[in-house]
PDB file of C-alpha atoms and ligand atoms in Angstrom:
ATOM      1  CA  UNK A1479      27.077  11.215   8.555  1.00  0.00           C
ATOM      2  CA  UNK A1480      28.642   9.633  11.679  1.00  0.00           C
ATOM      3  CA  UNK A1481      29.189   5.895  11.439  1.00  0.00           C
ATOM      4  CA  UNK A1482      26.175   4.013  12.706  1.00  0.00           C
ATOM      5  CA  UNK A1483      25.951   1.719  15.711  1.00  0.00           C
ATOM      6  CA  UNK A1484      26.592  -1.868  14.585  1.00  0.00           C
ATOM      7  CA  UNK A1485      23.041  -2.910  15.512  1.00  0.00           C
ATOM      8  CA  UNK A1486      21.492  -0.351  13.128  1.00  0.00           C
ATOM      9  CA  UNK A1487      20.363  -2.328  10.086  1.00  0.00           C
ATOM     10  CA  UNK A1488      21.640  -1.018   6.776  1.00  0.00           C
ATOM     11  CA  UNK A1489      20.941  -1.944   3.179  1.00  0.00           C
ATOM     12  CA  UNK A1490      22.201  -1.160  -0.290  1.00  0.00           C
ATOM     13  CA  UNK A1491      19.371  -1.090  -2.829  1.00  0.00           C
ATOM     14  CA  UNK A1492      20.495  -0.669  -6.436  1.00  0.00           C
ATOM     15  CA  UNK A1493      18.104   1.068  -8.812  1.00  0.00           C
ATOM     16  CA  UNK A1494      16.383   2.653  -5.802  1.00  0.00           C
ATOM     17  CA  UNK A1495      15.379   5.771  -7.729  1.00  0.00           C
ATOM     18  CA  UNK A1496      12.091   4.499  -9.008  1.00  0.00           C
ATOM     19  CA  UNK A1497       9.921   1.465  -9.666  1.00  0.00           C
ATOM     20  CA  UNK A1498      10.504  -1.796  -7.842  1.00  0.00           C
ATOM     21  CA  UNK A1499      13.765  -0.624  -6.243  1.00  0.00           C
ATOM     22  CA  UNK A1500      12.112   2.459  -4.816  1.00  0.00           C
ATOM     23  CA  UNK A1501       9.290   0.340  -3.405  1.00  0.00           C
ATOM     24  CA  UNK A1502      11.732  -2.119  -1.824  1.00  0.00           C
ATOM     25  CA  UNK A1503      13.838   0.703  -0.359  1.00  0.00           C
ATOM     26  CA  UNK A1504      10.805   2.474   1.124  1.00  0.00           C
ATOM     27  CA  UNK A1505       9.454  -0.735   2.652  1.00  0.00           C
ATOM     28  CA  UNK A1506      12.832  -1.552   4.227  1.00  0.00           C
ATOM     29  CA  UNK A1507      13.192   2.020   5.503  1.00  0.00           C
ATOM     30  CA  UNK A1508       9.797   1.754   7.208  1.00  0.00           C
ATOM     31  CA  UNK A1509      11.144  -1.363   8.937  1.00  0.00           C
ATOM     32  CA  UNK A1510      14.068   0.626  10.321  1.00  0.00           C
ATOM     33  CA  UNK A1511      16.804   0.044   7.755  1.00  0.00           C
ATOM     34  CA  UNK A1512      19.077   2.888   6.707  1.00  0.00           C
ATOM     35  CA  UNK A1513      19.233   2.686   2.918  1.00  0.00           C
ATOM     36  CA  UNK A1514      22.106   3.487   0.583  1.00  0.00           C
ATOM     37  CA  UNK A1515      20.072   4.362  -2.512  1.00  0.00           C
ATOM     38  CA  UNK A1516      22.256   3.539  -5.491  1.00  0.00           C
ATOM     39  CA  UNK A1517      21.151   4.644  -8.943  1.00  0.00           C
ATOM     40  CA  UNK A1518      22.528   5.895 -12.255  1.00  0.00           C
ATOM     41  CA  UNK A1519      19.757   8.520 -12.293  1.00  0.00           C
ATOM     42  CA  UNK A1520      19.413  10.051  -8.842  1.00  0.00           C
ATOM     43  CA  UNK A1521      17.028  12.852  -9.850  1.00  0.00           C
ATOM     44  CA  UNK A1522      13.901  11.070  -8.485  1.00  0.00           C
ATOM     45  CA  UNK A1523      15.722  10.804  -5.132  1.00  0.00           C
ATOM     46  CA  UNK A1524      15.731  14.590  -4.629  1.00  0.00           C
ATOM     47  CA  UNK A1525      12.702  13.942  -2.443  1.00  0.00           C
ATOM     48  CA  UNK A1526      13.695  11.151  -0.081  1.00  0.00           C
ATOM     49  CA  UNK A1527      10.456  10.806   1.922  1.00  0.00           C
ATOM     50  CA  UNK A1528      10.630   7.512   3.855  1.00  0.00           C
ATOM     51  CA  UNK A1529      14.267   7.206   2.774  1.00  0.00           C
ATOM     52  CA  UNK A1530      15.435  10.293   4.670  1.00  0.00           C
ATOM     53  CA  UNK A1531      17.592   8.292   7.123  1.00  0.00           C
ATOM     54  CA  UNK A1532      19.713   6.991   4.270  1.00  0.00           C
ATOM     55  CA  UNK A1533      21.673   8.600   1.500  1.00  0.00           C
ATOM     56  CA  UNK A1534      21.842   8.778  -2.275  1.00  0.00           C
ATOM     57  CA  UNK A1535      24.764   7.293  -4.200  1.00  0.00           C
ATOM     58  CA  UNK A1536      25.217   7.878  -7.944  1.00  0.00           C
ATOM     59  CA  UNK A1537      26.585   4.724  -9.572  1.00  0.00           C
ATOM     60  CA  UNK A1538      26.649   2.807 -12.818  1.00  0.00           C
ATOM     61  CA  UNK A1539      26.329  -0.783 -11.622  1.00  0.00           C
ATOM     62  CA  UNK A1540      27.589  -2.029 -14.988  1.00  0.00           C
ATOM     63  CA  UNK A1541      30.969  -0.455 -14.249  1.00  0.00           C
ATOM     64  CA  UNK A1542      33.239  -2.245 -11.740  1.00  0.00           C
ATOM     65  CA  UNK A1543      35.137   0.875 -10.668  1.00  0.00           C
ATOM     66  CA  UNK A1544      31.919   2.857 -10.189  1.00  0.00           C
ATOM     67  CA  UNK A1545      30.614   0.062  -7.925  1.00  0.00           C
ATOM     68  CA  UNK A1546      33.895   0.004  -5.978  1.00  0.00           C
ATOM     69  CA  UNK A1547      33.611   3.754  -5.356  1.00  0.00           C
ATOM     70  CA  UNK A1548      29.951   3.431  -4.333  1.00  0.00           C
ATOM     71  CA  UNK A1549      30.700   0.612  -1.906  1.00  0.00           C
ATOM     72  CA  UNK A1550      33.576   2.584  -0.357  1.00  0.00           C
ATOM     73  CA  UNK A1551      31.256   5.583   0.090  1.00  0.00           C
ATOM     74  CA  UNK A1552      28.611   3.345   1.656  1.00  0.00           C
ATOM     75  CA  UNK A1553      31.046   1.846   4.160  1.00  0.00           C
ATOM     76  CA  UNK A1554      32.283   5.346   4.943  1.00  0.00           C
ATOM     77  CA  UNK A1555      28.710   6.442   5.671  1.00  0.00           C
ATOM     78  CA  UNK A1556      27.343   3.354   7.424  1.00  0.00           C
ATOM     79  CA  UNK A1557      30.366   1.391   8.634  1.00  0.00           C
ATOM     80  CA  UNK A1558      28.688  -1.888   7.723  1.00  0.00           C
ATOM     81  CA  UNK A1559      26.140  -3.389   5.335  1.00  0.00           C
ATOM     82  CA  UNK A1560      23.554  -5.982   6.440  1.00  0.00           C
ATOM     83  CA  UNK A1561      21.601  -6.362   3.218  1.00  0.00           C
ATOM     84  CA  UNK A1562      22.337  -6.017  -0.486  1.00  0.00           C
ATOM     85  CA  UNK A1563      19.428  -5.865  -2.932  1.00  0.00           C
ATOM     86  CA  UNK A1564      20.602  -6.074  -6.545  1.00  0.00           C
ATOM     87  CA  UNK A1565      17.601  -4.588  -8.304  1.00  0.00           C
ATOM     88  CA  UNK A1566      18.915  -2.191 -10.993  1.00  0.00           C
ATOM     89  CA  UNK A1567      18.144  -3.487 -14.442  1.00  0.00           C
ATOM     90  CA  UNK A1568      17.136  -2.675 -17.986  1.00  0.00           C
ATOM     91  CA  UNK A1569      14.887  -4.595 -20.337  1.00  0.00           C
ATOM     92  CA  UNK A1570      16.583  -3.869 -23.634  1.00  0.00           C
ATOM     93  CA  UNK A1571      14.705  -3.849 -26.939  1.00  0.00           C
ATOM     94  CA  UNK A1572      12.015  -6.342 -27.953  1.00  0.00           C
ATOM     95  CA  UNK A1573      13.210  -8.012 -31.174  1.00  0.00           C
ATOM     96  CA  UNK A1574      14.294 -11.427 -32.437  1.00  0.00           C
ATOM     97  CA  UNK A1575      17.891 -12.564 -31.974  1.00  0.00           C
ATOM     98  CA  UNK A1576      18.680 -12.111 -35.679  1.00  0.00           C
ATOM     99  CA  UNK A1577      18.007  -8.373 -35.328  1.00  0.00           C
ATOM    100  CA  UNK A1578      19.523  -7.925 -31.861  1.00  0.00           C
ATOM    101  CA  UNK A1579      22.542  -5.529 -32.004  1.00  0.00           C
ATOM    102  CA  UNK A1580      25.766  -6.828 -30.431  1.00  0.00           C
ATOM    103  CA  UNK A1581      26.450  -3.660 -28.435  1.00  0.00           C
ATOM    104  CA  UNK A1582      22.903  -3.742 -27.033  1.00  0.00           C
ATOM    105  CA  UNK A1583      23.388  -7.369 -25.994  1.00  0.00           C
ATOM    106  CA  UNK A1584      26.610  -6.371 -24.220  1.00  0.00           C
ATOM    107  CA  UNK A1585      24.953  -3.448 -22.416  1.00  0.00           C
ATOM    108  CA  UNK A1586      21.977  -5.521 -21.183  1.00  0.00           C
ATOM    109  CA  UNK A1587      24.321  -8.249 -19.920  1.00  0.00           C
ATOM    110  CA  UNK A1588      26.512  -5.608 -18.265  1.00  0.00           C
ATOM    111  CA  UNK A1589      23.651  -3.876 -16.430  1.00  0.00           C
ATOM    112  CA  UNK A1590      21.584  -6.954 -15.563  1.00  0.00           C
ATOM    113  CA  UNK A1591      24.243  -9.601 -14.859  1.00  0.00           C
ATOM    114  CA  UNK A1592      27.767  -8.164 -14.568  1.00  0.00           C
ATOM    115  CA  UNK A1593      26.382  -5.701 -12.024  1.00  0.00           C
ATOM    116  CA  UNK A1594      25.487  -8.546  -9.657  1.00  0.00           C
ATOM    117  CA  UNK A1595      29.044  -9.874  -9.914  1.00  0.00           C
ATOM    118  CA  UNK A1596      30.476  -6.373  -9.298  1.00  0.00           C
ATOM    119  CA  UNK A1597      28.454  -5.834  -6.111  1.00  0.00           C
ATOM    120  CA  UNK A1598      28.597  -9.369  -4.680  1.00  0.00           C
ATOM    121  CA  UNK A1599      32.364  -9.706  -5.032  1.00  0.00           C
ATOM    122  CA  UNK A1600      32.722  -6.700  -2.697  1.00  0.00           C
ATOM    123  CA  UNK A1601      29.786  -7.170  -0.347  1.00  0.00           C
ATOM    124  CA  UNK A1602      30.056 -10.958   0.180  1.00  0.00           C
ATOM    125  CA  UNK A1603      33.482 -10.887   1.904  1.00  0.00           C
ATOM    126  CA  UNK A1604      32.357  -7.949   4.063  1.00  0.00           C
ATOM    127  CA  UNK A1605      29.274  -9.860   5.230  1.00  0.00           C
ATOM    128  CA  UNK A1606      31.253 -13.086   5.615  1.00  0.00           C
ATOM    129  CA  UNK A1607      33.729 -11.343   7.884  1.00  0.00           C
ATOM    130  CA  UNK A1608      30.842 -10.060  10.019  1.00  0.00           C
ATOM    131  CA  UNK A1609      29.251 -13.548  10.087  1.00  0.00           C
ATOM    132  CA  UNK A1610      25.911 -12.129   9.025  1.00  0.00           C
ATOM    133  CA  UNK A1611      24.208 -10.792   5.939  1.00  0.00           C
ATOM    134  CA  UNK A1612      21.542 -11.144   3.298  1.00  0.00           C
ATOM    135  CA  UNK A1613      21.855 -10.820  -0.486  1.00  0.00           C
ATOM    136  CA  UNK A1614      18.667 -10.617  -2.542  1.00  0.00           C
ATOM    137  CA  UNK A1615      19.040 -10.538  -6.325  1.00  0.00           C
ATOM    138  CA  UNK A1616      16.134  -9.460  -8.494  1.00  0.00           C
ATOM    139  CA  UNK A1617      15.963 -11.927 -11.387  1.00  0.00           C
ATOM    140  CA  UNK A1618      12.761 -12.534 -13.365  1.00  0.00           C
ATOM    141  CA  UNK A1619      10.409 -15.355 -14.234  1.00  0.00           C
ATOM    142  CA  UNK A1620      11.873 -14.890 -17.721  1.00  0.00           C
ATOM    143  CA  UNK A1621      15.217 -16.109 -16.343  1.00  0.00           C
ATOM    144  CA  UNK A1622      13.599 -19.456 -15.530  1.00  0.00           C
ATOM    145  CA  UNK A1623      11.333 -19.876 -18.536  1.00  0.00           C
ATOM    146  CA  UNK A1624      12.754 -17.699 -21.314  1.00  0.00           C
ATOM    147  CA  UNK A1625      10.584 -15.384 -23.379  1.00  0.00           C
ATOM    148  CA  UNK A1626      10.643 -14.616 -27.108  1.00  0.00           C
ATOM    149  CA  UNK A1627      12.288 -11.415 -28.378  1.00  0.00           C
ATOM    150  CA  UNK A1628      14.184 -10.463 -25.209  1.00  0.00           C
ATOM    151  CA  UNK A1629      17.113 -12.880 -25.473  1.00  0.00           C
ATOM    152  CA  UNK A1630      19.687 -10.703 -23.688  1.00  0.00           C
ATOM    153  CA  UNK A1631      17.358  -9.981 -20.762  1.00  0.00           C
ATOM    154  CA  UNK A1632      16.390 -13.654 -20.415  1.00  0.00           C
ATOM    155  CA  UNK A1633      20.016 -14.776 -20.585  1.00  0.00           C
ATOM    156  CA  UNK A1634      21.101 -12.167 -18.028  1.00  0.00           C
ATOM    157  CA  UNK A1635      18.342 -13.098 -15.578  1.00  0.00           C
ATOM    158  CA  UNK A1636      19.106 -16.829 -15.967  1.00  0.00           C
ATOM    159  CA  UNK A1637      22.716 -15.870 -15.241  1.00  0.00           C
ATOM    160  CA  UNK A1638      21.657 -14.047 -12.076  1.00  0.00           C
ATOM    161  CA  UNK A1639      19.919 -17.210 -10.865  1.00  0.00           C
ATOM    162  CA  UNK A1640      23.017 -19.338 -11.576  1.00  0.00           C
ATOM    163  CA  UNK A1641      25.369 -16.821  -9.966  1.00  0.00           C
ATOM    164  CA  UNK A1642      23.160 -16.669  -6.864  1.00  0.00           C
ATOM    165  CA  UNK A1643      23.048 -20.460  -6.478  1.00  0.00           C
ATOM    166  CA  UNK A1644      26.844 -20.568  -6.741  1.00  0.00           C
ATOM    167  CA  UNK A1645      27.655 -17.824  -4.235  1.00  0.00           C
ATOM    168  CA  UNK A1646      25.016 -19.186  -1.842  1.00  0.00           C
ATOM    169  CA  UNK A1647      27.083 -22.352  -1.621  1.00  0.00           C
ATOM    170  CA  UNK A1648      30.316 -20.385  -1.237  1.00  0.00           C
ATOM    171  CA  UNK A1649      28.724 -18.513   1.675  1.00  0.00           C
ATOM    172  CA  UNK A1650      26.818 -21.404   3.270  1.00  0.00           C
ATOM    173  CA  UNK A1651      27.726 -21.708   6.937  1.00  0.00           C
ATOM    174  CA  UNK A1652      28.997 -18.148   7.136  1.00  0.00           C
ATOM    175  CA  UNK A1653      25.714 -16.601   8.318  1.00  0.00           C
ATOM    176  CA  UNK A1654      25.193 -14.998   4.900  1.00  0.00           C
ATOM    177  CA  UNK A1655      22.376 -16.097   2.602  1.00  0.00           C
ATOM    178  CA  UNK A1656      21.975 -15.286  -1.087  1.00  0.00           C
ATOM    179  CA  UNK A1657      18.626 -15.724  -2.793  1.00  0.00           C
ATOM    180  CA  UNK A1658      16.809 -14.518  -5.889  1.00  0.00           C
ATOM    181  CA  UNK A1659      13.323 -13.331  -6.511  1.00  0.00           C
ATOM    182  CA  UNK A1660      11.682 -14.023  -9.870  1.00  0.00           C
ATOM    183  CA  UNK A1661       8.860 -11.532 -10.413  1.00  0.00           C
ATOM    184  CA  UNK A1662       6.367 -11.754 -13.231  1.00  0.00           C
ATOM    185  CA  UNK A1663       5.464  -8.613 -15.125  1.00  0.00           C
ATOM    186  CA  UNK A1664       4.939  -5.558 -12.905  1.00  0.00           C
ATOM    187  CA  UNK A1665       3.625  -2.180 -13.986  1.00  0.00           C
ATOM    188  CA  UNK A1666       6.665   0.155 -13.787  1.00  0.00           C
ATOM    189  CA  UNK A1667       8.636   2.496 -16.067  1.00  0.00           C
ATOM    190  CA  UNK A1668      10.286  -0.619 -17.549  1.00  0.00           C
ATOM    191  CA  UNK A1669       7.014  -0.949 -19.485  1.00  0.00           C
ATOM    192  CA  UNK A1670       8.147   2.007 -21.606  1.00  0.00           C
ATOM    193  CA  UNK A1671      10.786  -0.238 -23.212  1.00  0.00           C
ATOM    194  CA  UNK A1672       8.259  -3.002 -24.012  1.00  0.00           C
ATOM    195  CA  UNK A1673       5.763  -3.269 -26.849  1.00  0.00           C
ATOM    196  CA  UNK A1674       2.004  -3.456 -26.117  1.00  0.00           C
ATOM    197  CA  UNK A1675       1.995  -6.969 -27.606  1.00  0.00           C
ATOM    198  CA  UNK A1676       4.831  -8.065 -25.309  1.00  0.00           C
ATOM    199  CA  UNK A1677       3.015  -6.694 -22.229  1.00  0.00           C
ATOM    200  CA  UNK A1678      -0.280  -8.371 -23.164  1.00  0.00           C
ATOM    201  CA  UNK A1679       1.459 -11.682 -23.973  1.00  0.00           C
ATOM    202  CA  UNK A1680       3.208 -11.618 -20.591  1.00  0.00           C
ATOM    203  CA  UNK A1681      -0.025 -10.855 -18.732  1.00  0.00           C
ATOM    204  CA  UNK A1682      -1.868 -13.634 -20.578  1.00  0.00           C
ATOM    205  CA  UNK A1683       0.646 -16.169 -19.211  1.00  0.00           C
ATOM    206  CA  UNK A1684      -0.222 -15.314 -15.568  1.00  0.00           C
ATOM    207  CA  UNK A1685      -2.967 -17.653 -14.251  1.00  0.00           C
ATOM    208  CA  UNK A1686      -4.094 -15.013 -11.734  1.00  0.00           C
ATOM    209  CA  UNK A1687      -4.772 -12.750 -14.730  1.00  0.00           C
ATOM    210  CA  UNK A1688      -3.292  -9.550 -13.347  1.00  0.00           C
ATOM    211  CA  UNK A1689       0.024  -7.736 -12.998  1.00  0.00           C
ATOM    212  CA  UNK A1690       2.167  -8.104  -9.901  1.00  0.00           C
ATOM    213  CA  UNK A1691       2.353  -5.045  -7.621  1.00  0.00           C
ATOM    214  CA  UNK A1692       5.443  -3.363  -6.190  1.00  0.00           C
ATOM    215  CA  UNK A1693       4.288  -3.720  -2.526  1.00  0.00           C
ATOM    216  CA  UNK A1694       3.958  -7.482  -3.082  1.00  0.00           C
ATOM    217  CA  UNK A1695       7.593  -7.623  -4.245  1.00  0.00           C
ATOM    218  CA  UNK A1696       8.797  -5.391  -1.410  1.00  0.00           C
ATOM    219  CA  UNK A1697       7.036  -7.564   1.178  1.00  0.00           C
ATOM    220  CA  UNK A1698       8.768 -10.697  -0.109  1.00  0.00           C
ATOM    221  CA  UNK A1699      12.188  -9.017  -0.114  1.00  0.00           C
ATOM    222  CA  UNK A1700      11.623  -7.789   3.449  1.00  0.00           C
ATOM    223  CA  UNK A1701      10.852 -11.334   4.568  1.00  0.00           C
ATOM    224  CA  UNK A1702      13.850 -12.910   2.763  1.00  0.00           C
ATOM    225  CA  UNK A1703      16.011 -10.238   4.409  1.00  0.00           C
ATOM    226  CA  UNK A1704      14.604 -10.938   7.868  1.00  0.00           C
ATOM    227  CA  UNK A1705      16.060 -13.214  10.543  1.00  0.00           C
ATOM    228  CA  UNK A1706      12.995 -15.429  10.076  1.00  0.00           C
ATOM    229  CA  UNK A1707      14.256 -16.518   6.640  1.00  0.00           C
ATOM    230  CA  UNK A1708      17.216 -18.361   8.127  1.00  0.00           C
ATOM    231  CA  UNK A1709      17.453 -21.742   6.380  1.00  0.00           C
ATOM    232  CA  UNK A1710      16.934 -20.876   2.716  1.00  0.00           C
ATOM    233  CA  UNK A1711      19.833 -19.945   0.464  1.00  0.00           C
ATOM    234  CA  UNK A1712      20.497 -20.274  -3.256  1.00  0.00           C
ATOM    235  CA  UNK A1713      16.747 -20.324  -3.842  1.00  0.00           C
ATOM    236  CA  UNK A1714      14.612 -18.419  -6.339  1.00  0.00           C
ATOM    237  CA  UNK A1715      11.395 -17.139  -4.788  1.00  0.00           C
ATOM    238  CA  UNK A1716       8.665 -16.794  -7.411  1.00  0.00           C
ATOM    239  CA  UNK A1717       6.233 -13.918  -7.604  1.00  0.00           C
ATOM    240  CA  UNK A1718       4.465 -15.230 -10.655  1.00  0.00           C
ATOM    241  CA  UNK A1719       0.723 -15.397  -9.958  1.00  0.00           C
ATOM    242  CA  UNK A1720       0.847 -19.129 -10.601  1.00  0.00           C
ATOM    243  CA  UNK A1721       2.892 -18.939 -13.823  1.00  0.00           C
ATOM    244  CA  UNK A1722       5.988 -20.698 -12.508  1.00  0.00           C
ATOM    245  CA  UNK A1723       5.816 -24.460 -12.767  1.00  0.00           C
ATOM    246  CA  UNK A1724       9.168 -25.253 -11.178  1.00  0.00           C
TER     247      UNK A1724
HETATM  248  N1  NAD B3018       8.834  -4.443 -14.218  1.00  0.00           N
HETATM  249  C1  NAD B3018       8.754  -5.739 -14.444  1.00  0.00           C
HETATM  250  O1  NAD B3018       7.796  -6.251 -15.049  1.00  0.00           O
HETATM  251  C2  NAD B3018       9.821  -6.652 -13.917  1.00  0.00           C
HETATM  252  C3  NAD B3018       9.571  -8.034 -13.872  1.00  0.00           C
HETATM  253  C4  NAD B3018      10.566  -8.893 -13.405  1.00  0.00           C
HETATM  254  C5  NAD B3018      11.776  -8.380 -12.980  1.00  0.00           C
HETATM  255  N2  NAD B3018      11.982  -7.022 -13.043  1.00  0.00           N
HETATM  256  C6  NAD B3018      13.284  -6.534 -12.603  1.00  0.00           C
HETATM  257  O2  NAD B3018      13.110  -5.644 -11.515  1.00  0.00           O
HETATM  258  C7  NAD B3018      14.175  -4.685 -11.508  1.00  0.00           C
HETATM  259  C8  NAD B3018      13.611  -3.279 -11.442  1.00  0.00           C
HETATM  260  O3  NAD B3018      12.754  -3.075 -12.559  1.00  0.00           O
HETATM  261  P1  NAD B3018      11.746  -1.843 -12.658  1.00  0.00           P
HETATM  262  O4  NAD B3018      10.572  -2.349 -13.407  1.00  0.00           O
HETATM  263  O5  NAD B3018      11.546  -1.196 -11.327  1.00  0.00           O
HETATM  264  O6  NAD B3018      12.583  -0.887 -13.636  1.00  0.00           O
HETATM  265  P2  NAD B3018      12.643   0.719 -13.720  1.00  0.00           P
HETATM  266  O7  NAD B3018      13.165   1.002 -15.086  1.00  0.00           O
HETATM  267  O8  NAD B3018      11.370   1.328 -13.296  1.00  0.00           O
HETATM  268  O9  NAD B3018      13.757   1.079 -12.624  1.00  0.00           O
HETATM  269  C9  NAD B3018      15.086   0.614 -12.766  1.00  0.00           C
HETATM  270  C10 NAD B3018      16.000   1.495 -11.935  1.00  0.00           C
HETATM  271  O10 NAD B3018      17.348   1.032 -12.158  1.00  0.00           O
HETATM  272  C11 NAD B3018      18.171   2.158 -12.451  1.00  0.00           C
HETATM  273  N3  NAD B3018      19.281   1.762 -13.310  1.00  0.00           N
HETATM  274  C12 NAD B3018      19.210   1.371 -14.620  1.00  0.00           C
HETATM  275  N4  NAD B3018      20.448   1.149 -15.081  1.00  0.00           N
HETATM  276  C13 NAD B3018      21.313   1.385 -14.058  1.00  0.00           C
HETATM  277  C14 NAD B3018      22.710   1.336 -13.928  1.00  0.00           C
HETATM  278  N5  NAD B3018      23.497   0.991 -14.958  1.00  0.00           N
HETATM  279  N6  NAD B3018      23.281   1.644 -12.725  1.00  0.00           N
HETATM  280  C15 NAD B3018      22.505   2.001 -11.681  1.00  0.00           C
HETATM  281  N7  NAD B3018      21.160   2.084 -11.750  1.00  0.00           N
HETATM  282  C16 NAD B3018      20.568   1.778 -12.929  1.00  0.00           C
HETATM  283  C17 NAD B3018      17.234   3.136 -13.161  1.00  0.00           C
HETATM  284  O11 NAD B3018      17.748   4.471 -13.164  1.00  0.00           O
HETATM  285  C18 NAD B3018      15.955   2.961 -12.354  1.00  0.00           C
HETATM  286  O12 NAD B3018      15.923   3.799 -11.225  1.00  0.00           O
HETATM  287  C19 NAD B3018      14.995  -4.950 -12.775  1.00  0.00           C
HETATM  288  O13 NAD B3018      16.106  -5.742 -12.452  1.00  0.00           O
HETATM  289  C20 NAD B3018      14.033  -5.725 -13.648  1.00  0.00           C
HETATM  290  O14 NAD B3018      14.674  -6.536 -14.581  1.00  0.00           O
HETATM  291  C21 NAD B3018      11.040  -6.161 -13.485  1.00  0.00           C
END
């Protein structure tokens, strides 16, 4: 692919293969972004559909050197990156802390939190140098409130919120914003890792009484990424159906 003109908007979306990431990537592509679709499992990206102007990048976001290689390949393809959406994540098992295996804790933290450090430490200076950019990190309402039996996930998502607030201040004044979204439970393949009881308990805590939808998440990300969202950074945008109280 020839390097793009500098006014062509480009985005990295991690975990773009399926679920929320796929929905975000497709929405952004319809708005004219070229998308670098990063995923550890690229098989669902064999059919690119709306994403045909972008490209597919195999990566393990938990691994710093894999992220470095993916970012180098993205710059090679696009020349620049306007938007980073850190979406890739895993839920981990549903069990109390006294049963939670140490290696599972480490893997959930690596995929859900370390990944955001790995990408931001590369993308932030690139955007800063260009004087423009948007970072949107997908946290969770669980990162604000906690939730029983998913301690690693809750800790990682709380970490994502703290990391985002910190880098937002490091980048303030540079033209680059960094924000989080905190979705409530959304019907995706992540459900396969959850118990029926956990899903029902999560739904019961949503005053609107229904699950969030992927297009609703994608619409919010598209707005945070837009020029219109110009004076908000370090913030966590809720998509909680009324659950969030702060
Ligand atoms: N589904 C929900 O209820 C919900 C609620 C709040 C927040 N979230 C968050 O939204 C994000 C997406 O969730 P989803 O429901 O679409 O999940 P999903 O399991 O449907 O999709 C996750 C994607 O991330 C990819 N991925 C996983 N590990 C990876 C790795 N190490 N490197 C690169 N890619 C990797 C997967 O291959 C997959 O394509 C996650 O961060 C999740 O924590 C989900």
